[in-house]
C-alpha cells in the first residue's frame, strides 16, 4: 500500500537556528539571544547572531530547495521579529521578511508550513513572567492573529507550538535551555496549563482568520518500542509511552501534553499526582484547549526499548546493548520508533499524523572531492522510513514527513557542533554544499517512498 498519493514530503528548520540578523531591521531580543550570550550556557559560546544568515540568503536557499526536490517547507516565525516587545507595536520589516520568504517559496512551487512558536520567546515578555503569566495566552493569541492576518492569504498550513516538553522542560525545568530556569512542578504545571491554553487560543484565532486552514501541534517524546512483538511487551510499551513520570521528571511525557488538546482532558494517572498544582478553575479551560486539529504532529528521533515486567509498573526499560549504534549527538538509532510511535499515537488520538522532525546528526565534512558523503545519514533515514511505511501499510493515517533539517544549523545549547542538515553549511563562508543523502531523499520524495 505505501504512503498516500497526497503524502507530504518536506524539510524543516526554525527561525533562531538559521536566520541570523539577530539585531537587524527592528527585530527584538529573544530569550535565546540573552541565553546564548550568557557565558557558560552554550557550547563554545556560540550564538544565533549570524547562524546560516538565512535572513539575507533566503532567495538562494529557496532556489536550492527547489533544485533538491523539496515541495513542502516547514519553518518558524520569530515572534520578536514581528513584535519586538512581544506585544504592542508591530515591526513592519519583520512582516516584510516573512512576506518575501513566503512569496519566494510559492514562486518556486513550495508549500509553506508555518510554525508559530519554535522557542525564540520575546525577552520583553520574559521580563513579565512569560508562560508563567496567566496573561501569556493572550499575548500569544495576539501574535498569532497578526501572523494569520498578514500571511493567511498564502499560508494555509500551521503548527502552533514546537515541543512544549522541551521549551518548558529544558527552559523552565532543568535550565539547560533559555531562559535557564529551574522550577518545581508547582510552577511548571501551571506554566504548562498556560502553554496549552495558548495553543487553544491560537487554533481558535487561526480558524477565524484563515478559512480553510489546516492546523497541527508538534510535541515530542521518545516512543516506547516493545522489546519483542508479543502482546505482553506491546501492552507494556504502550503503557510506558503514555505514563506521566514521577514528579521530578513529569515534564517528559506524551499524555499530559497531548491528552488535553487532543482528548479534552488531562490523563487521570497524572492528575492524581499533579492536579494539586493546576490553577483554580482549570476545568473550565479544557474546552478552549481542546480545539479540533487537522493533524497531530510529532518529532521523533529515537525510542526507548520496553518489555513487560513483574513489577508495580508492569514494565521495565531495556538497556541498549554496549556499542549500540548512535548518532553524532549520541542519540541511539532505533528505527522502529518511527513505527511504534505513530501506531500508538494514532490508536490514542485517532488524528492524522505528520512527522514534523526526524533526522540525524553526523560528523559531516567536505571531502577532498568537494562533496559531503553521509552514508550513515542515508542508512538512518532509509531504516526509519521503512518503519514509518510499515505503519502506513497497517492503516495508520500518516499524512507527511519532514526531514530535520534543510540546513546544518544552530543546535541550541550544542551550538554549531551538531550537523543535522541535508545541506552542509560552512559557517565561515556561508557556502552551502548539498550532502549525498539529499540526492537519495530527492528520489524518495519523487517516488513517494516506493524506492525504499
Ligand atoms: C528539537 C527541535 C529542533 C532541534 C532538532 C535536533 O526537536 O529539539 O525541534 O530545533 O534542532 O530536533 O535536536
Coordinates of C-alpha atoms and ligand atoms in Angstrom, one line a residue:
X1 CA 0.0 0.0 0.0
X2 CA 2.8 2.5 0.9
X3 CA 2.2 6.2 1.5
X4 CA -0.9 8.1 0.4
X5 CA -0.8 9.7 -3.0
X6 CA -1.0 13.1 -1.4
X7 CA 1.6 12.3 1.2
X8 CA 3.6 15.4 2.2
X9 CA 7.4 15.1 1.9
X10 CA 9.5 18.0 3.1
X11 CA 12.2 19.6 5.2
X12 CA 12.1 21.6 8.3
X13 CA 14.0 24.5 10.0
X14 CA 13.4 27.0 12.8
X15 CA 13.9 30.8 12.9
X16 CA 16.5 31.2 15.6
X17 CA 18.5 28.2 14.3
X18 CA 19.0 29.5 10.7
X19 CA 18.0 33.2 10.3
X20 CA 20.8 35.2 11.9
X21 CA 20.3 39.0 11.5
X22 CA 19.5 38.9 15.3
X23 CA 19.8 42.7 15.6
X24 CA 18.6 43.8 12.2
X25 CA 15.6 45.5 10.8
X26 CA 13.9 46.1 14.2
X27 CA 14.0 42.5 15.5
X28 CA 13.5 42.5 19.2
X29 CA 15.5 40.4 21.7
X30 CA 14.5 36.8 22.4
X31 CA 15.3 34.6 25.4
X32 CA 17.7 32.7 23.2
X33 CA 19.7 35.9 22.4
X34 CA 20.0 36.5 26.1
X35 CA 20.8 32.9 26.9
X36 CA 23.3 32.3 24.1
X37 CA 25.2 35.5 25.1
X38 CA 25.3 34.3 28.8
X39 CA 28.8 32.8 29.4
X40 CA 28.8 29.1 30.0
X41 CA 25.3 28.4 28.7
X42 CA 26.1 27.3 25.2
X43 CA 28.9 25.1 23.9
X44 CA 31.8 27.4 22.8
X45 CA 29.7 30.5 23.5
X46 CA 28.0 30.0 20.1
X47 CA 25.1 32.3 19.4
X48 CA 22.4 32.6 16.7
X49 CA 23.6 36.2 15.9
X50 CA 24.5 35.1 12.3
X51 CA 23.6 31.3 12.2
X52 CA 23.1 30.4 8.5
X53 CA 22.4 34.0 7.6
X54 CA 19.2 32.8 6.0
X55 CA 17.7 36.3 6.6
X56 CA 19.9 37.5 3.8
X57 CA 20.4 34.3 1.8
X58 CA 16.7 33.1 1.7
X59 CA 16.4 33.5 -2.0
X60 CA 19.4 31.3 -2.7
X61 CA 18.2 28.8 -0.1
X62 CA 14.7 28.6 -1.6
X63 CA 16.2 28.1 -5.1
X64 CA 18.3 25.3 -3.6
X65 CA 15.2 23.7 -2.0
X66 CA 13.5 23.6 -5.4
X67 CA 16.6 22.0 -7.0
X68 CA 16.6 19.4 -4.2
X69 CA 13.0 18.5 -5.0
X70 CA 11.6 19.9 -1.7
X71 CA 8.0 20.8 -2.3
X72 CA 7.0 21.4 1.4
X73 CA 9.0 23.5 3.8
X74 CA 8.4 23.8 7.5
X75 CA 9.8 27.0 9.0
X76 CA 9.1 29.1 12.1
X77 CA 8.3 32.7 12.6
X78 CA 10.4 34.6 15.1
X79 CA 7.9 36.3 17.4
X80 CA 10.3 39.1 18.3
X81 CA 10.8 39.9 14.6
X82 CA 7.1 40.6 14.3
X83 CA 6.5 42.2 17.8
X84 CA 9.9 43.4 19.1
X85 CA 8.4 43.8 22.6
X86 CA 6.2 40.7 22.3
X87 CA 3.0 42.9 22.2
X88 CA 2.3 46.4 21.1
X89 CA 3.9 47.9 18.0
X90 CA 4.3 45.6 15.0
X91 CA 7.7 45.7 13.2
X92 CA 6.8 46.0 9.5
X93 CA 10.3 44.9 8.4
X94 CA 9.8 41.7 10.3
X95 CA 6.5 41.1 8.5
X96 CA 8.1 42.0 5.2
X97 CA 10.8 39.4 5.6
X98 CA 8.3 36.6 6.0
X99 CA 6.2 38.0 3.2
X100 CA 9.2 37.8 0.9
X101 CA 10.1 34.3 2.1
X102 CA 6.5 33.0 1.6
X103 CA 6.3 34.6 -1.9
X104 CA 9.7 33.1 -2.8
X105 CA 8.5 29.7 -1.7
X106 CA 5.3 29.9 -3.6
X107 CA 7.1 31.2 -6.7
X108 CA 9.2 28.0 -6.6
X109 CA 6.2 25.7 -6.1
X110 CA 7.0 25.1 -2.4
X111 CA 4.1 24.8 0.1
X112 CA 4.9 26.7 3.3
X113 CA 4.1 25.1 6.7
X114 CA 4.4 27.8 9.4
X115 CA 5.4 27.0 12.9
X116 CA 4.2 29.9 15.1
X117 CA 6.5 29.2 18.1
X118 CA 9.8 27.4 18.0
X119 CA 11.4 28.7 21.2
X120 CA 12.5 32.3 20.4
X121 CA 10.3 33.9 23.1
X122 CA 10.4 37.7 23.3
X123 CA 12.7 38.9 26.1
X124 CA 10.3 41.7 26.9
X125 CA 7.6 39.3 27.8
X126 CA 10.0 37.1 29.7
X127 CA 10.5 40.0 32.0
X128 CA 6.8 39.9 32.7
X129 CA 6.9 36.2 33.6
X130 CA 6.4 34.7 30.1
X131 CA 4.5 31.5 30.2
X132 CA 4.2 31.8 34.0
X133 CA 2.0 34.9 33.5
X134 CA -1.7 33.9 33.3
X135 CA -2.0 36.6 30.6
X136 CA 0.6 34.8 28.3
X137 CA -2.1 33.0 26.2
X138 CA -3.5 36.4 25.3
X139 CA 0.0 37.6 24.2
X140 CA 0.4 34.5 22.0
X141 CA -3.1 34.8 20.5
X142 CA -2.4 38.5 19.6
X143 CA 0.9 37.5 17.9
X144 CA -0.7 34.6 16.1
X145 CA -3.6 36.8 14.9
X146 CA -1.1 39.3 13.4
X147 CA 0.6 36.4 11.5
X148 CA -2.8 35.0 10.4
X149 CA -4.0 38.3 9.1
X150 CA -0.7 39.0 7.2
X151 CA 0.2 35.6 5.9
X152 CA -3.1 33.7 5.9
X153 CA -3.9 34.6 2.2
X154 CA -0.9 32.5 1.2
X155 CA -0.1 30.2 4.1
X156 CA -2.8 27.5 4.9
X157 CA -0.8 25.1 7.0
X158 CA 0.1 26.0 10.6
X159 CA 1.7 24.4 13.6
X160 CA 1.0 26.2 16.8
X161 CA 3.9 25.1 19.1
X162 CA 7.0 23.1 18.7
X163 CA 7.9 20.7 21.5
X164 CA 6.5 22.3 24.7
X165 CA 8.2 19.4 26.6
X166 CA 11.5 20.9 25.5
X167 CA 10.9 24.6 25.8
X168 CA 9.3 24.1 29.2
X169 CA 11.3 21.0 30.3
X170 CA 14.7 22.4 29.3
X171 CA 13.8 26.1 29.6
X172 CA 11.9 26.2 32.9
X173 CA 12.6 22.7 34.4
X174 CA 16.2 21.8 34.3
X175 CA 17.6 25.2 33.0
X176 CA 19.6 23.7 30.1
X177 CA 17.8 25.9 27.5
X178 CA 16.6 29.5 27.5
X179 CA 15.5 31.1 29.8
X180 CA 17.5 28.8 32.0
X181 CA 15.1 28.4 34.9
X182 CA 15.0 25.6 37.5
X183 CA 11.4 25.5 38.7
X184 CA 9.5 22.8 40.6
X185 CA 6.3 21.1 39.4
X186 CA 4.2 23.6 41.5
X187 CA 5.4 26.2 38.9
X188 CA 5.8 24.1 35.8
X189 CA 2.3 22.5 36.0
X190 CA 0.5 25.9 35.8
X191 CA 3.0 27.0 33.2
X192 CA 2.1 24.0 31.1
X193 CA -1.5 24.9 31.5
X194 CA -0.9 28.4 30.2
X195 CA 1.0 26.9 27.2
X196 CA -1.9 24.6 26.4
X197 CA -4.3 27.5 26.7
X198 CA -2.1 29.4 24.3
X199 CA -2.3 26.6 21.8
X200 CA -6.1 26.5 22.1
X201 CA -6.4 30.3 21.6
X202 CA -4.0 30.2 18.7
X203 CA -6.1 27.5 17.0
X204 CA -9.3 29.5 17.6
X205 CA -7.7 32.6 16.1
X206 CA -6.4 30.8 13.0
X207 CA -9.7 29.1 12.4
X208 CA -11.5 32.5 12.4
X209 CA -8.9 34.4 10.4
X210 CA -7.7 31.8 7.8
X211 CA -10.8 30.0 6.4
X212 CA -9.9 26.5 5.2
X213 CA -6.5 26.4 7.0
X214 CA -5.0 23.1 8.4
X215 CA -3.6 23.2 11.9
X216 CA -1.4 20.9 13.9
X217 CA 0.6 20.8 17.1
X218 CA 4.1 19.4 17.4
X219 CA 5.0 17.9 20.7
X220 CA 7.7 15.3 21.2
X221 CA 8.6 12.3 23.3
X222 CA 10.8 9.3 22.8
X223 CA 8.4 6.4 21.7
X224 CA 8.5 3.2 23.6
X225 CA 9.4 0.3 21.4
X226 CA 8.4 -3.2 22.6
X227 CA 11.4 -5.5 23.2
X228 CA 9.5 -8.2 21.3
X229 CA 6.3 -8.1 19.3
X230 CA 4.5 -10.3 21.9
X231 CA 1.2 -8.9 23.2
X232 CA 2.7 -8.5 26.6
X233 CA 5.6 -6.4 25.5
X234 CA 3.4 -4.4 23.2
X235 CA 1.0 -3.6 26.0
X236 CA 3.9 -2.8 28.3
X237 CA 5.4 -0.4 25.7
X238 CA 2.1 1.3 25.1
X239 CA 1.6 1.8 28.9
X240 CA 5.1 3.2 29.4
X241 CA 4.7 5.6 26.4
X242 CA 1.7 7.3 27.9
X243 CA 2.7 7.2 31.5
X244 CA 3.4 10.6 33.3
X245 CA 6.7 10.1 35.0
X246 CA 7.3 10.8 38.7
X247 CA 7.2 14.5 39.8
X248 CA 10.9 15.4 39.2
X249 CA 10.7 14.2 35.6
X250 CA 7.0 14.8 35.0
X251 CA 7.5 17.2 32.0
X252 CA 8.9 14.4 29.8
X253 CA 5.7 12.7 28.7
X254 CA 3.3 12.5 25.9
X255 CA -0.1 12.2 27.6
X256 CA -0.1 15.3 29.8
X257 CA 0.9 17.5 26.8
X258 CA -1.4 15.7 24.3
X259 CA -4.5 14.3 26.0
X260 CA -5.6 17.9 26.9
X261 CA -5.5 19.3 23.3
X262 CA -6.4 16.0 21.6
X263 CA -9.0 14.5 24.1
X264 CA -10.0 17.5 26.2
X265 CA -8.8 16.0 29.5
X266 CA -5.6 15.6 31.4
X267 CA -4.6 11.9 32.0
X268 CA -6.1 10.6 35.2
X269 CA -2.9 9.0 36.5
X270 CA -1.1 12.3 36.0
X271 CA -3.9 14.3 37.6
X272 CA -3.8 12.2 40.8
X273 CA -0.3 13.5 41.4
X274 CA -0.1 16.8 39.6
X275 CA -3.7 18.0 39.8
X276 CA -3.0 19.8 43.0
X277 CA -0.7 22.3 41.1
X278 CA -3.2 23.3 38.5
X279 CA -4.8 26.8 38.8
X280 CA -8.2 27.0 40.5
X281 CA -10.9 26.6 37.9
X282 CA -8.6 24.9 35.4
X283 CA -11.5 22.6 34.4
X284 CA -13.3 25.4 32.6
X285 CA -10.2 25.9 30.3
X286 CA -10.4 22.4 28.9
X287 CA -12.9 23.1 26.0
X288 CA -10.6 26.0 25.0
X289 CA -7.5 23.8 25.0
X290 CA -9.4 21.0 23.1
X291 CA -9.8 22.6 19.7
X292 CA -10.2 20.3 16.7
X293 CA -7.0 19.8 14.8
X294 CA -6.4 18.6 11.2
X295 CA -3.2 16.7 12.1
X296 CA -1.2 15.7 15.2
X297 CA 2.5 16.2 14.6
X298 CA 5.3 14.6 16.4
X299 CA 9.1 15.0 16.3
X300 CA 10.7 11.5 16.6
X301 CA 14.4 10.8 16.6
X302 CA 14.8 7.7 18.8
X303 CA 13.0 5.4 21.2
X304 CA 13.2 3.6 24.5
X305 CA 13.1 -0.3 24.5
X306 CA 10.4 -1.6 26.9
X307 CA 9.3 -5.0 28.0
X308 CA 6.7 -6.5 30.3
X309 CA 7.9 -6.9 33.9
X310 CA 6.5 -8.4 37.0
X311 CA 6.7 -5.1 39.0
X312 CA 4.4 -2.3 40.2
X313 CA 4.6 -0.6 36.8
X314 CA 4.1 -3.7 34.7
X315 CA 7.0 -2.7 32.5
X316 CA 10.7 -2.0 32.6
X317 CA 13.1 -0.3 30.2
X318 CA 15.7 -2.5 28.5
X319 CA 19.2 -1.0 28.3
X320 CA 20.7 -0.7 24.8
X321 CA 23.5 -3.2 24.1
X322 CA 27.0 -1.9 24.6
X323 CA 28.2 -0.2 21.4
X324 CA 24.6 0.0 20.0
X325 CA 24.6 2.5 17.0
X326 CA 24.3 6.1 17.9
X327 CA 24.3 9.4 16.0
X328 CA 26.9 12.1 16.4
X329 CA 24.8 13.8 19.1
X330 CA 24.9 10.5 21.0
X331 CA 21.2 9.6 20.4
X332 CA 20.6 5.8 19.8
X333 CA 19.5 4.8 16.4
X334 CA 16.1 3.0 16.8
X335 CA 14.2 2.9 13.5
X336 CA 11.2 1.1 15.0
X337 CA 10.5 4.2 17.0
X338 CA 9.0 5.5 13.7
X339 CA 6.6 2.6 13.5
X340 CA 5.5 2.2 17.2
X341 CA 5.3 5.9 17.9
X342 CA 2.9 6.7 15.1
X343 CA 1.0 3.5 15.7
X344 CA 0.5 4.1 19.4
X345 CA -0.3 7.8 18.9
X346 CA -2.9 7.1 16.2
X347 CA -4.5 4.5 18.4
X348 CA -4.9 7.0 21.2
X349 CA -5.7 10.2 19.3
X350 CA -7.3 9.0 16.1
X351 CA -6.0 12.0 14.3
X352 CA -3.9 12.0 11.0
X353 CA -0.2 12.1 11.8
X354 CA 2.6 14.2 10.4
X355 CA 6.2 13.6 11.5
X356 CA 7.5 17.2 11.6
X357 CA 11.0 16.2 12.5
X358 CA 13.2 13.2 12.0
X359 CA 16.9 13.2 11.0
X360 CA 20.4 12.5 12.0
X361 CA 23.4 14.4 13.3
X362 CA 26.5 13.2 11.6
X363 CA 30.2 14.1 11.7
X364 CA 29.8 15.7 8.3
X365 CA 32.7 17.4 6.5
X366 CA 33.5 18.4 2.9
X367 CA 35.7 15.7 1.4
X368 CA 38.7 16.3 -0.9
X369 CA 36.3 15.8 -3.9
X370 CA 34.3 18.8 -2.6
X371 CA 31.3 16.6 -1.7
X372 CA 29.8 15.7 1.6
X373 CA 29.5 11.9 1.8
X374 CA 27.0 10.9 4.5
X375 CA 26.1 7.2 4.0
X376 CA 25.3 6.9 7.7
X377 CA 22.5 9.5 7.3
X378 CA 21.1 7.8 4.2
X379 CA 21.0 4.5 6.0
X380 CA 19.4 6.1 9.1
X381 CA 16.7 7.7 7.0
X382 CA 16.1 4.5 5.0
X383 CA 15.6 2.4 8.1
X384 CA 13.3 4.9 9.8
X385 CA 11.2 5.5 6.6
X386 CA 10.8 1.7 6.1
X387 CA 9.4 1.5 9.7
X388 CA 7.2 4.5 9.0
X389 CA 5.9 2.9 5.8
X390 CA 5.1 -0.2 7.8
X391 CA 2.7 1.9 9.9
X392 CA 1.1 3.3 6.8
X393 CA 0.8 -0.2 5.3
X394 CA -1.0 -1.3 8.6
X395 CA -3.6 1.5 8.3
X396 CA -2.1 4.3 10.4
X397 CA -3.3 7.6 8.8
X398 CA 0.1 9.1 8.0
X399 CA 0.0 12.5 6.2
X400 CA 3.6 13.6 6.0
X401 CA 7.2 13.6 6.9
X402 CA 9.6 16.5 7.3
X403 CA 13.3 15.7 7.5
X404 CA 15.2 17.7 10.2
X405 CA 16.8 19.7 8.8
X406 CA 17.1 21.5 5.5
X407 CA 20.4 23.2 6.6
X408 CA 23.0 22.5 9.2
X409 CA 22.1 25.0 11.9
X410 CA 22.4 26.2 15.5
X411 CA 21.6 23.2 17.7
X412 CA 20.6 25.2 20.8
X413 CA 23.0 24.5 23.7
X414 CA 25.2 22.4 21.5
X415 CA 25.8 25.4 19.3
X416 CA 27.1 24.6 15.8
X417 CA 28.7 21.4 17.0
X418 CA 26.0 19.2 15.5
X419 CA 25.2 18.9 11.8
X420 CA 21.6 17.7 11.1
X421 CA 21.3 19.3 7.7
X422 CA 20.6 17.9 4.2
X423 CA 22.9 20.8 3.2
X424 CA 26.3 21.3 4.8
X425 CA 26.9 24.9 5.9
X426 CA 30.4 26.3 6.1
X427 CA 29.7 29.0 8.8
X428 CA 32.9 30.9 7.9
X429 CA 31.9 31.5 4.3
X430 CA 28.1 30.6 4.4
X431 CA 28.8 28.2 1.4
X432 CA 26.2 25.6 1.1
X433 CA 27.1 22.0 -0.1
X434 CA 24.3 19.5 -0.7
X435 CA 25.1 16.3 1.0
X436 CA 24.9 12.9 -0.8
X437 CA 21.9 11.7 1.2
X438 CA 19.9 14.7 0.0
X439 CA 20.1 13.3 -3.6
X440 CA 18.8 10.0 -2.3
X441 CA 16.0 11.8 -0.4
X442 CA 15.0 13.6 -3.6
X443 CA 14.3 10.2 -5.2
X444 CA 12.4 9.1 -2.1
X445 CA 10.2 12.2 -2.4
X446 CA 9.8 11.9 -6.2
X447 CA 8.7 8.2 -5.9
X448 CA 6.6 8.8 -2.8
X449 CA 8.7 6.3 -1.0
X450 CA 8.4 3.5 -3.5
X451 CA 12.2 3.4 -4.0
X452 CA 12.7 2.5 -0.3
Ligands
LIG1 C1 14.1 19.8 18.7 C2 13.9 21.0 17.9 C3 14.9 21.2 16.8 C4 16.2 20.5 17.1 C5 16.2 19.1 16.4 C6 17.5 18.4 16.8 O1 13.4 18.8 18.4 O2 14.9 19.8 19.7 O3 12.6 21.0 17.3 O4 15.0 22.6 16.9 O5 17.3 21.3 16.5 O6 15.2 18.4 16.9 O7 17.7 18.3 18.1

